[in-house]
Tab-separated table of C-alpha atoms in Angstrom:
chain	number	residue	atom	x	y	z
E	279	MET	CA	-93.786	111.534	70.522
E	280	ARG	CA	-92.589	114.809	72.024
E	281	ASP	CA	-94.985	117.229	73.668
E	282	LEU	CA	-95.576	120.482	71.889
E	283	MET	CA	-97.475	122.554	74.391
E	284	ASN	CA	-96.764	123.036	78.028
E	285	PHE	CA	-99.908	123.475	80.073
E	286	VAL	CA	-101.046	127.058	79.720
E	287	ASP	CA	-104.075	128.392	81.538
E	288	LEU	CA	-106.058	130.320	78.953
E	289	ASP	CA	-109.015	132.514	79.712
E	290	ALA	CA	-111.854	132.731	77.191
E	291	ARG	CA	-110.446	135.912	75.585
E	292	ALA	CA	-107.021	134.374	75.002
E	293	ALA	CA	-108.504	131.124	73.677
E	294	GLY	CA	-110.781	133.146	71.401
E	295	ALA	CA	-107.828	135.167	70.104
E	296	ILE	CA	-105.973	131.937	69.369
E	297	ALA	CA	-108.994	130.520	67.533
E	298	VAL	CA	-109.321	133.664	65.410
E	299	GLY	CA	-105.618	133.538	64.573
E	300	MET	CA	-105.894	129.872	63.630
E	301	ARG	CA	-108.850	130.610	61.342
E	302	GLU	CA	-106.897	133.433	59.720
E	303	MET	CA	-103.898	131.141	59.215
E	304	ALA	CA	-106.120	128.490	57.645
E	305	GLN	CA	-107.398	130.999	55.077
E	306	VAL	CA	-104.229	133.002	54.372
E	307	ASP	CA	-103.156	130.777	51.479
E	308	GLY	CA	-106.610	130.928	49.884
E	309	HIS	CA	-107.509	127.330	50.699
E	310	GLN	CA	-108.502	125.768	54.015
E	311	HIS	CA	-107.175	122.227	54.307
E	312	PRO	CA	-109.566	119.741	55.973
E	313	ARG	CA	-107.001	119.023	58.719
E	314	GLU	CA	-106.824	122.743	59.477
E	315	ALA	CA	-110.606	122.883	59.844
E	316	GLU	CA	-110.581	119.847	62.164
E	317	MET	CA	-107.907	121.328	64.400
E	318	ILE	CA	-109.714	124.648	64.701
E	319	ALA	CA	-113.061	122.959	65.380
E	320	LEU	CA	-111.497	121.034	68.282
E	321	LEU	CA	-110.343	124.249	69.913
E	322	GLU	CA	-113.557	126.135	69.271
E	323	ALA	CA	-115.783	123.325	70.569
E	324	ASP	CA	-115.210	124.443	74.162
E	325	LEU	CA	-115.375	128.186	73.519
E	326	PRO	CA	-118.367	130.472	73.782
E	327	ASP	CA	-119.677	131.593	70.398
E	328	SER	CA	-117.798	134.573	69.076
E	329	ASP	CA	-118.082	136.661	65.970
E	330	ALA	CA	-114.629	138.230	66.384
E	331	ASP	CA	-112.880	138.637	63.063
E	332	SER	CA	-109.524	139.908	64.267
E	333	VAL	CA	-107.033	138.747	66.869
E	334	GLU	CA	-107.195	140.678	70.133
E	335	LEU	CA	-103.455	140.887	70.771
E	336	ASP	CA	-103.974	142.393	74.228
E	337	ALA	CA	-105.694	139.135	75.238
E	338	LEU	CA	-102.361	137.353	74.694
E	339	ASP	CA	-100.656	138.585	77.831
E	340	GLY	CA	-97.549	136.809	78.968
E	341	ARG	CA	-94.887	134.812	77.204
E	342	ALA	CA	-96.530	131.408	77.771
E	343	VAL	CA	-99.839	132.541	76.240
E	344	GLN	CA	-98.016	134.157	73.312
E	345	ASP	CA	-96.047	130.942	72.770
E	346	ALA	CA	-99.317	128.969	72.747
E	347	PHE	CA	-100.692	131.410	70.160
E	348	LEU	CA	-97.615	131.206	67.911
E	349	LYS	CA	-97.411	127.411	68.208
E	350	SER	CA	-101.100	127.129	67.361
E	351	LEU	CA	-100.559	129.222	64.237
E	352	ALA	CA	-97.544	127.088	63.327
E	353	LEU	CA	-99.579	123.894	63.758
E	354	VAL	CA	-102.253	125.136	61.388
E	355	ALA	CA	-99.625	126.307	58.908
E	356	LEU	CA	-97.752	122.995	58.928
E	357	VAL	CA	-100.611	120.507	59.225
E	358	ASP	CA	-100.897	120.304	55.450
E	359	GLY	CA	-97.222	119.405	55.212
E	360	ALA	CA	-95.502	122.650	54.246
E	361	LEU	CA	-95.065	126.260	55.326
E	362	LYS	CA	-96.171	128.573	52.530
E	363	PRO	CA	-94.738	132.102	52.195
E	364	THR	CA	-98.089	133.685	53.091
E	365	GLU	CA	-98.275	131.554	56.241
E	366	SER	CA	-94.731	132.463	57.216
E	367	ALA	CA	-95.477	136.148	56.700
E	368	LEU	CA	-98.600	135.949	58.880
E	369	ILE	CA	-96.910	134.246	61.827
E	370	HIS	CA	-93.865	136.524	61.644
E	371	GLY	CA	-96.149	139.558	61.423
E	372	TYR	CA	-98.020	138.570	64.581
E	373	ALA	CA	-94.756	137.815	66.363
E	374	GLU	CA	-93.429	141.258	65.479
E	375	LYS	CA	-96.604	142.890	66.824
E	376	LEU	CA	-96.101	140.911	70.045
E	377	GLY	CA	-92.501	142.127	70.285
E	378	ARG	CA	-91.018	138.716	69.590
E	379	ALA	CA	-87.740	138.277	67.707
E	380	ARG	CA	-87.631	136.556	64.322
E	381	GLY	CA	-85.335	133.898	65.763
E	382	GLU	CA	-87.951	133.009	68.389
E	383	VAL	CA	-90.537	132.398	65.682
E	384	ASP	CA	-88.091	130.345	63.640
E	385	ALA	CA	-87.398	128.235	66.752
E	386	ILE	CA	-91.141	127.750	67.321
E	387	LEU	CA	-91.660	126.703	63.701
E	388	LYS	CA	-88.757	124.272	63.960
E	389	ASP	CA	-90.091	122.846	67.240
E	390	VAL	CA	-93.572	122.324	65.801
E	391	ALA	CA	-92.142	120.676	62.677
E	392	GLN	CA	-89.940	118.385	64.772
E	393	VAL	CA	-92.881	117.378	66.955
E	394	MET	CA	-94.919	116.564	63.866
E	395	LEU	CA	-92.067	114.569	62.362
E	396	SER	CA	-91.487	112.724	65.651
E	397	ALA	CA	-94.433	110.471	64.771
E	398	PHE	CA	-91.893	108.768	62.490
E	399	THR	CA	-89.130	108.330	65.085
E	400	GLY	CA	-87.385	105.019	64.596
E	401	VAL	CA	-88.779	104.222	61.153
E	402	THR	CA	-86.469	102.287	58.911
E	403	VAL	CA	-88.566	100.830	56.118
E	404	PHE	CA	-90.062	104.137	54.998
E	405	ARG	CA	-87.231	106.385	56.129
E	406	GLU	CA	-86.828	108.053	52.732
E	407	GLN	CA	-90.468	109.147	52.826
E	408	ALA	CA	-90.080	110.362	56.429
E	409	VAL	CA	-87.047	112.418	55.362
E	410	GLN	CA	-89.109	113.948	52.535
E	411	ILE	CA	-91.833	114.857	55.032
E	412	GLY	CA	-89.228	116.517	57.264
E	413	GLN	CA	-87.896	118.486	54.308
E	414	SER	CA	-91.381	119.652	53.339
E	415	LEU	CA	-91.856	120.835	56.934
E	416	GLY	CA	-88.780	123.020	56.501
E	417	LEU	CA	-86.313	120.977	58.554
E	418	ASN	CA	-82.697	120.530	57.550
E	419	GLU	CA	-80.921	117.178	57.326
E	420	ASP	CA	-79.435	117.365	60.835
E	421	ASP	CA	-82.810	118.232	62.395
E	422	ILE	CA	-84.513	115.411	60.507
E	423	ASN	CA	-81.913	112.851	61.540
E	424	GLU	CA	-82.083	114.026	65.155
E	425	VAL	CA	-85.826	113.398	65.220
E	426	LEU	CA	-85.861	110.146	63.273
E	427	ASP	CA	-82.929	108.657	65.201
E	428	ALA	CA	-84.153	109.683	68.670
E	429	GLN	CA	-84.872	106.961	71.179
E	430	SER	CA	-88.587	106.332	71.475
E	431	ASN	CA	-90.042	106.937	74.930
E	432	ASP	CA	-93.002	104.608	74.340
């Protein structure tokens, strides 16, 4: 399976901002999926307690930290299998505030979806179901085939 995150050194403020953003993403559609809650709990387990209720954008300094933030939001958005319009609007809104182009966010969303789908690389018996998963993640046919037909590095 492909790696999603490059190692990024996060200070407590940046990690806290990411956690707040992830919590916001989990709630933006009105329902927090259990997988979203699990993912957020894993991140927050190593953070000092915080009662912050908004993302401190100035804590996200540098492109690598911003990428980690946007990818984390994308993970939460896609972990339930589909990107909802409210989730898309939230991630694009944060990207705009960070001065990031729409195309960059679309590329991040595509990368996260491809990484998630890569768990099915090489499947043949249940390929139709894997293709449906790729479609629900917002990938097109070429992207899906690229992931499913990739050579496994295991």
